[in-house]
PDB file of C-alpha atoms in Angstrom:
ATOM      1  CA  MET P   1     -41.872 -40.787-129.645  1.00  0.00           C
ATOM      2  CA  LYS P   2     -43.679 -43.973-128.009  1.00  0.00           C
ATOM      3  CA  VAL P   3     -44.408 -47.272-129.401  1.00  0.00           C
ATOM      4  CA  VAL P   4     -48.083 -46.592-129.276  1.00  0.00           C
ATOM      5  CA  ASP P   5     -47.664 -43.802-131.520  1.00  0.00           C
ATOM      6  CA  ILE P   6     -46.698 -46.090-134.598  1.00  0.00           C
ATOM      7  CA  MET P   7     -47.857 -49.545-133.861  1.00  0.00           C
ATOM      8  CA  VAL P   8     -50.459 -51.010-136.194  1.00  0.00           C
ATOM      9  CA  ARG P   9     -53.428 -52.023-133.719  1.00  0.00           C
ATOM     10  CA  ASN P  10     -55.803 -54.228-135.780  1.00  0.00           C
ATOM     11  CA  VAL P  11     -53.545 -57.349-136.063  1.00  0.00           C
ATOM     12  CA  LYS P  12     -54.334 -60.566-137.232  1.00  0.00           C
ATOM     13  CA  PHE P  13     -53.225 -63.429-134.968  1.00  0.00           C
ATOM     14  CA  CYS P  14     -53.531 -67.286-134.916  1.00  0.00           C
ATOM     15  CA  HIS P  15     -53.702 -70.096-132.295  1.00  0.00           C
ATOM     16  CA  PRO P  16     -51.293 -73.082-131.553  1.00  0.00           C
ATOM     17  CA  ASP P  17     -54.049 -75.630-132.623  1.00  0.00           C
ATOM     18  CA  GLN P  18     -54.783 -74.209-136.067  1.00  0.00           C
ATOM     19  CA  ASN P  19     -53.235 -75.753-139.036  1.00  0.00           C
ATOM     20  CA  LEU P  20     -50.604 -74.091-141.699  1.00  0.00           C
ATOM     21  CA  ALA P  21     -53.201 -74.010-144.388  1.00  0.00           C
ATOM     22  CA  GLN P  22     -55.580 -71.831-142.121  1.00  0.00           C
ATOM     23  CA  VAL P  23     -52.542 -69.918-141.151  1.00  0.00           C
ATOM     24  CA  ALA P  24     -51.681 -69.163-144.576  1.00  0.00           C
ATOM     25  CA  GLU P  25     -55.211 -67.999-145.609  1.00  0.00           C
ATOM     26  CA  ILE P  26     -55.082 -65.467-142.488  1.00  0.00           C
ATOM     27  CA  MET P  27     -51.934 -64.256-144.020  1.00  0.00           C
ATOM     28  CA  TRP P  28     -53.005 -63.975-147.490  1.00  0.00           C
ATOM     29  CA  ASN P  29     -56.213 -62.318-146.633  1.00  0.00           C
ATOM     30  CA  GLY P  30     -54.835 -60.110-144.298  1.00  0.00           C
ATOM     31  CA  GLY P  31     -51.855 -58.877-146.337  1.00  0.00           C
ATOM     32  CA  CYS P  32     -49.159 -60.237-143.609  1.00  0.00           C
ATOM     33  CA  GLY P  33     -46.421 -62.275-143.448  1.00  0.00           C
ATOM     34  CA  THR P  34     -46.112 -62.589-139.701  1.00  0.00           C
ATOM     35  CA  LEU P  35     -48.844 -63.826-137.248  1.00  0.00           C
ATOM     36  CA  PRO P  36     -48.742 -63.492-133.376  1.00  0.00           C
ATOM     37  CA  VAL P  37     -50.014 -66.860-131.928  1.00  0.00           C
ATOM     38  CA  LEU P  38     -52.172 -66.412-128.935  1.00  0.00           C
ATOM     39  CA  ASP P  39     -52.918 -69.112-126.266  1.00  0.00           C
ATOM     40  CA  PRO P  40     -56.418 -70.022-125.293  1.00  0.00           C
ATOM     41  CA  GLN P  41     -56.469 -67.169-122.654  1.00  0.00           C
ATOM     42  CA  GLY P  42     -55.389 -64.551-125.253  1.00  0.00           C
ATOM     43  CA  ARG P  43     -52.069 -64.135-124.190  1.00  0.00           C
ATOM     44  CA  LEU P  44     -49.200 -63.981-126.858  1.00  0.00           C
ATOM     45  CA  TRP P  45     -47.491 -67.727-126.819  1.00  0.00           C
ATOM     46  CA  SER P  46     -45.310 -67.430-130.069  1.00  0.00           C
ATOM     47  CA  ILE P  47     -45.022 -65.639-133.494  1.00  0.00           C
ATOM     48  CA  ILE P  48     -45.024 -67.498-136.831  1.00  0.00           C
ATOM     49  CA  THR P  49     -43.747 -65.943-139.931  1.00  0.00           C
ATOM     50  CA  ASP P  50     -44.470 -67.086-143.563  1.00  0.00           C
ATOM     51  CA  ARG P  51     -40.841 -68.204-143.804  1.00  0.00           C
ATOM     52  CA  ASP P  52     -41.634 -70.580-141.094  1.00  0.00           C
ATOM     53  CA  ILE P  53     -44.399 -72.226-142.850  1.00  0.00           C
ATOM     54  CA  ALA P  54     -42.189 -72.414-146.138  1.00  0.00           C
ATOM     55  CA  ILE P  55     -39.389 -74.145-144.227  1.00  0.00           C
ATOM     56  CA  ALA P  56     -41.587 -76.184-142.224  1.00  0.00           C
ATOM     57  CA  LEU P  57     -43.407 -77.294-145.077  1.00  0.00           C
ATOM     58  CA  GLY P  58     -40.402 -77.718-147.670  1.00  0.00           C
ATOM     59  CA  THR P  59     -38.555 -80.133-144.996  1.00  0.00           C
ATOM     60  CA  ARG P  60     -41.462 -82.317-144.361  1.00  0.00           C
ATOM     61  CA  ASN P  61     -43.579 -84.571-146.375  1.00  0.00           C
ATOM     62  CA  LEU P  62     -47.100 -83.355-145.171  1.00  0.00           C
ATOM     63  CA  LYS P  63     -49.737 -81.091-146.461  1.00  0.00           C
ATOM     64  CA  ALA P  64     -50.168 -77.735-144.849  1.00  0.00           C
ATOM     65  CA  SER P  65     -53.579 -78.910-143.300  1.00  0.00           C
ATOM     66  CA  ASP P  66     -51.792 -81.569-141.660  1.00  0.00           C
ATOM     67  CA  VAL P  67     -49.356 -79.588-139.739  1.00  0.00           C
ATOM     68  CA  GLN P  68     -50.532 -77.271-136.588  1.00  0.00           C
ATOM     69  CA  VAL P  69     -48.840 -73.985-135.660  1.00  0.00           C
ATOM     70  CA  ALA P  70     -47.699 -75.938-132.284  1.00  0.00           C
ATOM     71  CA  ASP P  71     -45.595 -78.132-134.576  1.00  0.00           C
ATOM     72  CA  VAL P  72     -43.747 -75.144-136.100  1.00  0.00           C
ATOM     73  CA  ALA P  73     -43.854 -72.022-133.676  1.00  0.00           C
ATOM     74  CA  VAL P  74     -41.964 -72.319-130.560  1.00  0.00           C
ATOM     75  CA  PRO P  75     -43.363 -70.835-127.390  1.00  0.00           C
ATOM     76  CA  ARG P  76     -40.615 -67.994-127.491  1.00  0.00           C
ATOM     77  CA  TYR P  77     -41.070 -64.335-128.598  1.00  0.00           C
ATOM     78  CA  PHE P  78     -39.724 -60.773-128.314  1.00  0.00           C
ATOM     79  CA  ALA P  79     -42.269 -58.189-127.373  1.00  0.00           C
ATOM     80  CA  CYS P  80     -42.443 -54.567-126.351  1.00  0.00           C
ATOM     81  CA  LYS P  81     -44.793 -52.415-124.410  1.00  0.00           C
ATOM     82  CA  ALA P  82     -47.355 -49.860-125.974  1.00  0.00           C
ATOM     83  CA  ASN P  83     -45.658 -46.793-123.764  1.00  0.00           C
ATOM     84  CA  GLU P  84     -42.066 -48.161-124.331  1.00  0.00           C
ATOM     85  CA  ASP P  85     -39.665 -45.444-126.181  1.00  0.00           C
ATOM     86  CA  ILE P  86     -39.438 -46.160-129.975  1.00  0.00           C
ATOM     87  CA  HIS P  87     -35.475 -46.399-129.329  1.00  0.00           C
ATOM     88  CA  SER P  88     -35.920 -49.082-126.591  1.00  0.00           C
ATOM     89  CA  ALA P  89     -37.914 -50.993-129.274  1.00  0.00           C
ATOM     90  CA  LEU P  90     -35.385 -50.528-131.872  1.00  0.00           C
ATOM     91  CA  ARG P  91     -32.825 -51.749-129.738  1.00  0.00           C
ATOM     92  CA  THR P  92     -34.719 -54.932-129.008  1.00  0.00           C
ATOM     93  CA  MET P  93     -35.124 -55.475-132.599  1.00  0.00           C
ATOM     94  CA  ALA P  94     -31.477 -55.077-133.347  1.00  0.00           C
ATOM     95  CA  ALA P  95     -30.233 -57.180-130.458  1.00  0.00           C
ATOM     96  CA  GLN P  96     -32.856 -59.950-131.125  1.00  0.00           C
ATOM     97  CA  GLU P  97     -32.219 -59.584-134.788  1.00  0.00           C
ATOM     98  CA  VAL P  98     -36.112 -59.294-135.706  1.00  0.00           C
ATOM     99  CA  ARG P  99     -37.914 -57.068-137.562  1.00  0.00           C
ATOM    100  CA  ARG P 100     -41.251 -57.381-135.978  1.00  0.00           C
ATOM    101  CA  LEU P 101     -42.443 -56.932-132.406  1.00  0.00           C
ATOM    102  CA  PRO P 102     -45.777 -57.694-130.939  1.00  0.00           C
ATOM    103  CA  VAL P 103     -46.960 -55.033-128.682  1.00  0.00           C
ATOM    104  CA  ILE P 104     -48.399 -56.519-125.308  1.00  0.00           C
ATOM    105  CA  ASN P 105     -50.109 -55.317-122.161  1.00  0.00           C
ATOM    106  CA  ASP P 106     -48.819 -56.181-118.746  1.00  0.00           C
ATOM    107  CA  GLU P 107     -51.005 -59.514-118.907  1.00  0.00           C
ATOM    108  CA  GLY P 108     -49.379 -60.552-121.902  1.00  0.00           C
ATOM    109  CA  GLY P 109     -52.351 -59.713-124.134  1.00  0.00           C
ATOM    110  CA  LEU P 110     -51.941 -58.444-127.591  1.00  0.00           C
ATOM    111  CA  GLU P 111     -52.135 -54.877-128.315  1.00  0.00           C
ATOM    112  CA  GLY P 112     -50.570 -54.413-131.640  1.00  0.00           C
ATOM    113  CA  ILE P 113     -47.350 -55.168-133.703  1.00  0.00           C
ATOM    114  CA  LEU P 114     -44.393 -52.655-134.407  1.00  0.00           C
ATOM    115  CA  SER P 115     -42.445 -53.615-137.622  1.00  0.00           C
ATOM    116  CA  MET P 116     -39.352 -52.172-138.934  1.00  0.00           C
ATOM    117  CA  ASP P 117     -41.508 -50.755-141.763  1.00  0.00           C
ATOM    118  CA  ASP P 118     -43.732 -48.517-139.539  1.00  0.00           C
ATOM    119  CA  ILE P 119     -40.493 -47.134-137.776  1.00  0.00           C
ATOM    120  CA  ILE P 120     -38.882 -46.534-141.336  1.00  0.00           C
ATOM    121  CA  LEU P 121     -42.082 -44.655-142.602  1.00  0.00           C
ATOM    122  CA  GLN P 122     -41.770 -42.333-139.354  1.00  0.00           C
ATOM    123  CA  ALA P 123     -38.008 -41.786-139.669  1.00  0.00           C
ATOM    124  CA  LYS P 124     -37.059 -38.285-141.301  1.00  0.00           C
ATOM    125  CA  ALA P 125     -34.374 -35.606-140.649  1.00  0.00           C
ATOM    126  CA  GLY P 126     -35.471 -33.493-137.289  1.00  0.00           C
ATOM    127  CA  SER P 127     -37.789 -36.219-136.230  1.00  0.00           C
ATOM    128  CA  GLN P 128     -37.374 -38.321-133.025  1.00  0.00           C
ATOM    129  CA  ILE P 129     -36.471 -41.007-135.296  1.00  0.00           C
ATOM    130  CA  ASN P 130     -33.830 -40.445-137.663  1.00  0.00           C
ATOM    131  CA  PHE P 131     -32.349 -42.171-140.392  1.00  0.00           C
ATOM    132  CA  THR P 132     -29.055 -43.326-138.500  1.00  0.00           C
ATOM    133  CA  ASP P 133     -31.371 -44.685-135.811  1.00  0.00           C
ATOM    134  CA  VAL P 134     -32.841 -47.115-138.420  1.00  0.00           C
ATOM    135  CA  VAL P 135     -30.072 -47.532-140.432  1.00  0.00           C
ATOM    136  CA  ASN P 136     -27.951 -48.572-137.448  1.00  0.00           C
ATOM    137  CA  ALA P 137     -30.729 -51.350-136.420  1.00  0.00           C
ATOM    138  CA  LEU P 138     -31.009 -52.591-139.641  1.00  0.00           C
ATOM    139  CA  GLN P 139     -27.371 -53.369-140.204  1.00  0.00           C
ATOM    140  CA  THR P 140     -27.352 -54.718-136.948  1.00  0.00           C
ATOM    141  CA  ILE P 141     -30.074 -57.183-137.735  1.00  0.00           C
ATOM    142  CA  TYR P 142     -28.528 -58.062-141.096  1.00  0.00           C
ATOM    143  CA  ARG P 143     -25.126 -58.239-140.200  1.00  0.00           C
ATOM    144  CA  GLN P 144     -25.617 -61.541-138.403  1.00  0.00           C
ATOM    145  CA  PRO P 145     -25.263 -64.683-140.557  1.00  0.00           C
ATOM    146  CA  LEU P 146     -28.440 -66.654-140.487  1.00  0.00           C
ATOM    147  CA  HIS P 147     -28.290 -70.629-140.063  1.00  0.00           C
ATOM    148  CA  GLY P 148     -24.645 -71.053-140.669  1.00  0.00           C
ATOM    149  CA  GLN P 149     -24.399 -69.042-143.932  1.00  0.00           C
ATOM    150  CA  VAL P 150     -21.262 -67.118-144.758  1.00  0.00           C
ATOM    151  CA  ALA P 151     -21.804 -63.354-144.315  1.00  0.00           C
ATOM    152  CA  ILE P 152     -21.193 -61.412-147.580  1.00  0.00           C
ATOM    153  CA  THR P 153     -18.865 -58.216-147.443  1.00  0.00           C
ATOM    154  CA  GLY P 154     -18.193 -55.755-149.676  1.00  0.00           C
ATOM    155  CA  ALA P 155     -14.649 -56.445-150.052  1.00  0.00           C
ATOM    156  CA  ALA P 156     -13.238 -57.646-152.917  1.00  0.00           C
ATOM    157  CA  ALA P 157     -11.184 -60.714-153.068  1.00  0.00           C
TER     158      ALA P 157
END
């Protein structure tokens, strides 16, 4: 199974010069929590999440309309290609500890987005994506402590 078979094609996006109030409105109206950030030529530049916005505004004494995407999102991202095997995309998600991957073409243009939710909905016994593949990727993503947090284990103290 290929990424193109599962990815969402009609993806909302934003630009580095937009402010966080505009981006939050796009997310709200689009029912999404992540937006690819495209440069002026339409190439993928970064990705911004609702969590990025919450943390940026929670740690600054500024209004959302006073903070630009470029002030929050760094020009870095992890992506995949539409013709890539879904297992390769799962490995990228696990290795980079992300639950969403923008799908780009050879020029860096946005073609879609692949989320762990999309993959989970396709996983089933006898399918090219089985439950073990998904659970292993999720365990790898969630196993890593975030920002210095102590990992919680199931062992009793």
